[in-house]
CSV table of C-alpha atoms and ligand atoms in Angstrom, one decimal:
chain,number,residue,atom,x,y,z
A,273,MET,CA,-7.2,10.1,18.7
A,274,GLU,CA,-6.6,6.4,19.5
A,275,GLU,CA,-3.8,5.3,21.8
A,276,ARG,CA,-0.5,5.2,20.0
A,277,LYS,CA,0.6,1.6,20.3
A,278,LEU,CA,1.2,0.2,16.8
A,279,ARG,CA,4.4,-0.7,14.9
A,280,ALA,CA,4.7,0.1,11.2
A,281,ILE,CA,7.1,-0.7,8.3
A,282,ILE,CA,7.1,1.6,5.2
A,283,THR,CA,9.0,0.6,2.1
A,284,GLY,CA,10.6,3.6,0.5
A,285,GLY,CA,9.8,5.5,3.7
A,286,SER,CA,12.9,7.7,3.8
A,287,ARG,CA,11.5,10.4,1.4
A,288,GLY,CA,8.5,11.5,-0.7
A,289,ILE,CA,5.1,10.0,0.0
A,290,GLY,CA,6.6,7.2,2.1
A,291,LYS,CA,8.3,9.6,4.5
A,292,ALA,CA,5.0,11.6,4.8
A,293,ILE,CA,3.2,8.3,5.7
A,294,LEU,CA,5.9,7.4,8.2
A,295,VAL,CA,5.6,10.8,9.9
A,296,GLU,CA,1.8,10.8,10.0
A,297,LEU,CA,1.6,7.3,11.4
A,298,ALA,CA,4.2,8.3,14.1
A,299,LYS,CA,2.1,11.3,15.0
A,300,ARG,CA,-1.2,9.3,15.2
A,301,ASN,CA,-1.1,5.5,15.7
A,302,CYS,CA,2.4,4.3,16.1
A,303,ILE,CA,5.0,3.9,18.9
A,304,SER,CA,7.7,2.8,16.4
A,305,VAL,CA,8.1,3.0,12.7
A,306,MET,CA,10.7,1.6,10.3
A,307,PHE,CA,11.6,2.6,6.7
A,308,SER,CA,13.3,0.2,4.3
A,309,ASP,CA,15.0,1.8,1.4
A,310,VAL,CA,17.9,1.1,-1.0
A,311,ALA,CA,19.8,4.2,-0.2
A,312,VAL,CA,19.8,7.2,2.1
A,313,GLU,CA,22.0,10.3,2.2
A,314,GLY,CA,25.6,9.2,3.1
A,315,ASP,CA,24.3,5.6,3.3
A,316,ASP,CA,24.0,6.0,7.1
A,317,PHE,CA,20.5,4.5,7.9
A,318,ASN,CA,20.8,5.0,11.6
A,319,ALA,CA,21.7,8.7,11.3
A,320,HIS,CA,18.8,9.2,8.8
A,321,ALA,CA,16.4,7.5,11.2
A,322,LYS,CA,17.6,9.7,14.1
A,323,LYS,CA,17.1,12.8,12.0
A,324,ILE,CA,13.5,11.9,11.2
A,325,GLU,CA,12.9,10.9,14.8
A,326,ASP,CA,14.1,14.4,15.9
A,327,GLU,CA,11.9,16.0,13.3
A,328,ILE,CA,8.8,14.1,14.6
A,329,GLY,CA,9.9,14.8,18.2
A,330,ASN,CA,7.1,13.0,20.1
A,331,GLY,CA,9.1,10.0,21.3
A,332,THR,CA,8.2,7.7,18.4
A,333,LYS,CA,11.2,5.4,17.7
A,334,VAL,CA,12.3,5.5,14.1
A,335,TYR,CA,14.4,2.7,12.5
A,336,GLY,CA,15.9,2.5,9.1
A,337,PHE,CA,16.9,-0.7,7.3
A,338,LYS,CA,18.7,-1.1,4.0
A,339,ALA,CA,16.8,-3.4,1.7
A,340,ASP,CA,15.8,-3.7,-2.0
A,341,ALA,CA,12.1,-4.2,-1.9
A,342,SER,CA,12.2,-6.2,-5.2
A,343,LYS,CA,14.2,-9.0,-3.4
A,344,PHE,CA,12.3,-11.5,-1.4
A,345,ASP,CA,15.2,-12.4,1.0
A,346,GLU,CA,15.7,-8.7,1.7
A,347,ALA,CA,12.0,-8.3,2.6
A,348,GLU,CA,12.2,-11.3,4.9
A,349,ALA,CA,15.3,-9.7,6.5
A,350,THR,CA,13.4,-6.4,7.0
A,351,ILE,CA,10.6,-8.1,8.8
A,352,ALA,CA,13.0,-10.1,11.0
A,353,GLU,CA,14.8,-6.8,11.9
A,354,ALA,CA,11.4,-5.2,12.7
A,355,VAL,CA,10.3,-8.0,14.9
A,356,GLU,CA,13.6,-7.8,16.7
A,357,LYS,CA,13.8,-4.0,17.1
A,358,MET,CA,10.1,-3.1,17.4
A,359,GLY,CA,8.7,-6.4,18.9
A,360,GLY,CA,6.4,-7.0,16.0
A,361,VAL,CA,4.6,-5.6,12.9
A,362,ASP,CA,1.0,-4.3,12.9
A,363,ILE,CA,1.1,-2.1,9.8
A,364,MET,CA,2.7,-2.8,6.5
A,365,ILE,CA,2.8,0.0,3.9
A,366,ASN,CA,4.0,-1.1,0.5
A,367,ASN,CA,5.0,2.2,-1.0
A,368,ALA,CA,8.4,1.7,-2.8
A,369,GLY,CA,8.0,2.6,-6.5
A,370,ILE,CA,9.7,3.9,-9.6
A,371,THR,CA,8.9,5.0,-13.1
A,372,ARG,CA,10.7,4.3,-16.4
A,373,ASP,CA,8.4,5.9,-18.9
A,374,ASN,CA,8.4,5.4,-22.6
A,375,LEU,CA,6.0,4.5,-25.4
A,376,LEU,CA,5.9,0.8,-25.8
A,377,MET,CA,7.6,1.1,-29.2
A,378,ARG,CA,10.7,2.3,-27.3
A,379,MET,CA,10.3,0.6,-23.9
A,380,THR,CA,13.0,-1.9,-23.2
A,381,GLU,CA,12.4,-5.4,-21.7
A,382,ALA,CA,14.8,-4.4,-18.9
A,383,ASP,CA,12.7,-1.3,-18.0
A,384,PHE,CA,9.5,-3.4,-18.1
A,385,ASP,CA,11.0,-6.0,-15.8
A,386,LEU,CA,12.5,-3.4,-13.4
A,387,VAL,CA,9.3,-1.5,-12.9
A,388,ILE,CA,7.3,-4.7,-12.4
A,389,ASN,CA,9.8,-6.1,-9.9
A,390,ILE,CA,10.1,-2.9,-7.8
A,391,ASN,CA,6.4,-1.8,-7.9
A,392,LEU,CA,4.6,-5.2,-7.9
A,393,LYS,CA,6.8,-8.0,-6.8
A,394,SER,CA,7.9,-5.9,-3.8
A,395,VAL,CA,4.2,-6.0,-2.7
A,396,PHE,CA,4.2,-9.8,-2.9
A,397,ASN,CA,7.6,-9.9,-1.0
A,398,TYR,CA,6.6,-7.7,1.9
A,399,THR,CA,3.0,-9.0,2.2
A,400,LYS,CA,4.2,-12.6,2.3
A,401,ALA,CA,6.9,-11.8,4.9
A,402,ALA,CA,4.7,-9.5,7.1
A,403,MET,CA,1.6,-11.7,7.1
A,404,ARG,CA,3.2,-14.3,9.3
A,405,PRO,CA,3.6,-12.2,12.4
A,406,MET,CA,0.3,-10.5,11.7
A,407,MET,CA,-1.6,-13.8,11.4
A,408,LYS,CA,-0.1,-15.0,14.6
A,409,GLN,CA,-1.3,-11.9,16.5
A,410,ARG,CA,-4.6,-11.9,14.6
A,411,TYR,CA,-4.2,-8.2,13.7
A,412,GLY,CA,-2.8,-6.3,10.8
A,413,LYS,CA,-3.3,-3.4,8.4
A,414,ILE,CA,-1.7,-3.6,5.0
A,415,VAL,CA,-1.9,-0.5,2.7
A,416,ASN,CA,-0.5,-0.7,-0.8
A,417,ILE,CA,0.3,2.4,-2.8
A,418,ALA,CA,-1.1,2.0,-6.3
A,419,SER,CA,-1.9,4.8,-8.7
A,420,VAL,CA,-4.8,6.2,-10.7
A,421,VAL,CA,-2.9,5.1,-13.8
A,422,GLY,CA,-3.5,1.5,-12.6
A,423,LEU,CA,-7.2,2.3,-13.0
A,424,MET,CA,-7.2,4.4,-16.1
A,425,GLY,CA,-4.0,3.7,-18.0
A,426,ASN,CA,-1.6,6.3,-19.3
A,427,ALA,CA,0.2,6.6,-22.7
A,428,GLY,CA,4.0,6.1,-22.0
A,429,GLN,CA,3.5,4.1,-18.8
A,430,ALA,CA,2.7,0.5,-19.9
A,431,ASN,CA,5.1,-0.9,-17.4
A,432,TYR,CA,4.0,1.4,-14.5
A,433,SER,CA,0.3,1.1,-15.2
A,434,ALA,CA,0.5,-2.7,-15.4
A,435,SER,CA,2.4,-2.8,-12.2
A,436,LYS,CA,-0.2,-0.6,-10.4
A,437,ALA,CA,-3.1,-2.5,-11.8
A,438,GLY,CA,-1.4,-5.6,-10.6
A,439,VAL,CA,-1.1,-4.1,-7.1
A,440,ILE,CA,-4.9,-3.5,-7.1
A,441,GLY,CA,-5.7,-7.1,-8.1
A,442,PHE,CA,-3.2,-8.4,-5.5
A,443,THR,CA,-4.8,-6.1,-2.8
A,444,LYS,CA,-8.3,-7.5,-3.4
A,445,THR,CA,-7.1,-11.1,-3.3
A,446,MET,CA,-5.2,-10.5,-0.1
A,447,ALA,CA,-8.2,-8.9,1.5
A,448,ARG,CA,-10.1,-12.1,0.8
A,449,GLU,CA,-7.3,-14.4,2.0
A,450,LEU,CA,-6.4,-12.6,5.2
A,451,SER,CA,-9.8,-11.4,6.4
A,452,SER,CA,-10.3,-14.4,8.7
A,453,ARG,CA,-7.2,-13.4,10.6
A,454,ASN,CA,-8.4,-9.8,11.2
A,455,ILE,CA,-6.0,-8.4,8.6
A,456,ASN,CA,-7.3,-5.5,6.5
A,457,VAL,CA,-5.8,-5.0,3.1
A,458,ASN,CA,-6.5,-1.8,1.1
A,459,ALA,CA,-4.9,0.3,-1.6
A,460,ILE,CA,-4.6,4.0,-2.1
A,461,ALA,CA,-4.5,5.3,-5.7
A,462,PRO,CA,-2.8,8.7,-5.6
A,463,GLY,CA,-3.3,11.1,-8.5
A,464,PHE,CA,-0.7,13.7,-9.3
A,465,ILE,CA,1.5,14.3,-6.2
A,466,GLU,CA,4.3,16.7,-5.8
A,467,THR,CA,7.5,14.6,-5.1
A,468,ASP,CA,10.8,13.8,-6.8
A,469,MET,CA,8.9,11.4,-9.0
A,470,THR,CA,6.9,14.2,-10.6
A,471,SER,CA,9.6,16.8,-10.4
A,472,LYS,CA,10.9,15.5,-13.8
A,473,LEU,CA,7.8,16.9,-15.5
A,474,ASN,CA,8.1,20.3,-17.1
A,475,ASP,CA,5.6,23.2,-16.5
A,476,ASN,CA,3.7,22.5,-19.8
A,477,GLN,CA,3.3,18.8,-18.8
A,478,LYS,CA,2.1,19.8,-15.3
A,479,GLU,CA,-0.4,22.3,-16.7
A,480,ALA,CA,-1.8,19.8,-19.2
A,481,LEU,CA,-2.2,17.2,-16.4
A,482,LEU,CA,-3.9,19.7,-14.1
A,483,THR,CA,-6.7,20.3,-16.7
A,484,ASN,CA,-7.9,16.8,-15.7
A,485,VAL,CA,-7.9,17.6,-11.9
A,486,PRO,CA,-11.1,19.2,-10.8
A,487,LEU,CA,-9.5,20.5,-7.6
A,488,LYS,CA,-6.9,22.3,-9.9
A,489,ARG,CA,-3.8,21.6,-7.8
A,490,MET,CA,-1.2,18.9,-7.4
A,491,GLY,CA,-1.6,16.8,-4.3
A,492,GLN,CA,0.9,16.9,-1.4
A,493,PRO,CA,2.5,13.8,0.1
A,494,GLU,CA,0.6,14.6,3.3
A,495,ASP,CA,-2.7,14.3,1.4
A,496,ILE,CA,-1.8,10.6,0.8
A,497,ALA,CA,-0.4,10.1,4.3
A,498,LYS,CA,-3.7,11.2,6.0
A,499,ALA,CA,-5.7,8.7,3.9
A,500,VAL,CA,-3.2,6.0,4.7
A,501,ALA,CA,-3.4,6.8,8.4
A,502,PHE,CA,-7.2,6.6,8.3
A,503,LEU,CA,-7.0,3.1,6.7
A,504,CYS,CA,-4.6,2.1,9.5
A,505,SER,CA,-6.8,3.3,12.3
A,506,SER,CA,-9.7,1.6,14.1
A,507,ASP,CA,-12.1,3.9,12.2
A,508,ALA,CA,-11.4,1.7,9.2
A,509,ASP,CA,-11.8,-1.7,10.9
A,510,TYR,CA,-14.7,-2.6,8.6
A,511,ILE,CA,-13.0,-1.5,5.4
A,512,THR,CA,-11.0,-4.1,3.4
A,513,GLY,CA,-10.3,-4.8,-0.3
A,514,GLN,CA,-10.9,-1.2,-1.3
A,515,VAL,CA,-9.1,1.2,-3.6
A,516,LEU,CA,-9.3,4.8,-2.3
A,517,THR,CA,-8.4,7.4,-5.0
A,518,VAL,CA,-6.7,10.5,-3.5
A,519,ASP,CA,-6.4,12.5,-6.7
A,520,GLY,CA,-8.3,15.8,-6.5
A,521,GLY,CA,-11.2,14.2,-8.4
A,522,MET,CA,-9.3,12.9,-11.5
A,523,VAL,CA,-11.0,9.5,-11.4
A,524,MET,CA,-14.7,9.5,-10.5
B,1445,NAP,P1,9.8,9.1,-4.8
B,1445,NAP,O1,9.8,10.4,-4.2
B,1445,NAP,O2,10.6,8.9,-6.1
B,1445,NAP,O3,10.2,8.0,-3.7
B,1445,NAP,C1,10.2,6.7,-4.1
B,1445,NAP,C2,10.7,5.9,-2.9
B,1445,NAP,O4,10.7,4.5,-3.3
B,1445,NAP,C3,12.1,6.3,-2.4
B,1445,NAP,O5,12.1,6.3,-1.0
B,1445,NAP,C4,12.9,5.2,-2.9
B,1445,NAP,O6,14.0,4.8,-2.1
B,1445,NAP,C5,12.0,4.0,-2.9
B,1445,NAP,N1,12.5,2.9,-3.7
B,1445,NAP,C6,12.7,2.9,-5.0
B,1445,NAP,N2,13.2,1.7,-5.4
B,1445,NAP,C7,13.2,0.9,-4.3
B,1445,NAP,C8,13.6,-0.4,-4.0
B,1445,NAP,N3,14.0,-1.2,-5.0
B,1445,NAP,N4,13.5,-0.9,-2.8
B,1445,NAP,C9,13.1,-0.1,-1.8
B,1445,NAP,N5,12.8,1.2,-1.9
B,1445,NAP,C10,12.8,1.7,-3.2
B,1445,NAP,O7,8.3,8.7,-5.2
B,1445,NAP,P2,6.9,9.1,-4.5
B,1445,NAP,O8,6.3,10.0,-5.4
B,1445,NAP,O9,7.1,9.3,-3.1
B,1445,NAP,O10,6.2,7.6,-4.7
B,1445,NAP,C11,5.9,6.8,-3.7
B,1445,NAP,C12,4.8,5.8,-4.2
B,1445,NAP,O11,3.7,6.5,-4.6
B,1445,NAP,C13,5.3,5.0,-5.4
B,1445,NAP,O12,4.8,3.6,-5.3
B,1445,NAP,C14,4.6,5.7,-6.6
B,1445,NAP,O13,4.5,4.8,-7.7
B,1445,NAP,C15,3.3,6.1,-5.9
B,1445,NAP,N6,2.7,7.2,-6.7
B,1445,NAP,C16,3.2,8.4,-6.8
B,1445,NAP,C17,2.5,9.4,-7.4
B,1445,NAP,C18,3.1,10.8,-7.6
B,1445,NAP,O14,2.5,11.6,-8.3
B,1445,NAP,N7,4.2,11.2,-7.0
B,1445,NAP,C19,1.3,9.1,-8.0
B,1445,NAP,C20,0.8,7.9,-7.9
B,1445,NAP,C21,1.5,6.9,-7.2
B,1445,NAP,P3,15.5,5.4,-2.5
B,1445,NAP,O15,15.6,6.7,-1.8
B,1445,NAP,O16,16.4,4.4,-1.8
B,1445,NAP,O17,15.7,5.4,-3.9
């Protein structure tokens, strides 16, 4: 294991896949980690950060910051806070995301805009804000959480699949723009992962989805976190602009 010395920000890192990523990075590469979310239990970000810090229990400092990832000024404020509290940013994980599923016939303009703003514009916001300190130090790892539906589409998810396909295109362009500054930019495309996001599906829907998963189980947030930690490690220094599917074999 490499020496733990890096500082990471994870949008939507207080629960679900984002929290698993935060914990994994804290265990492997990082000395401090920050989650930025819209809300946490009791709206006490410091208390929530302390609770996660105690759960990890290896001395990694955990910070929480209230920010809506879809707003550029709030992304800039998060990076400023991270630079002040952690002394810099080495790893940026763009994880915040939502679904508002409906067939296009019934999808509202508001639900299309909301999903694009939270899932895709947030990646622009945080990449633009985080790249400045990364460029100055000539080091950075950016990992964007896309989805297999950004690669293959899914009926009922026009807004979501468009946002995730956008994240993939953005990732490849950023990999090209930032490579000269030693900043790697990659995406993970999770399949069907057990979190609050998929808890809305009923048993019949889950069973139907699993027929397309060769490994015949839903993924766990930790399955994604381990792949993210790999892309943020020195083992992945020669990998950029890639989309790694972590999906039990759904897309191949
Ligand atoms: P989740 O359990 O619903 O968690 C979503 C996280 O995003 C929460 O921490 C939430 O924060 C945060 N978030 C939502 N809107 C936000 C905003 N405007 N600003 C900042 N944070 C915001 O979902 P998940 O399953 O962990 O999903 C994490 C990522 O993986 C998403 O990008 C999702 O699209 C992607 N993904 C998930 C699956 C899956 O099967 N679960 C599959 C493919 C891709 P609050 O607590 O403040 O609401």
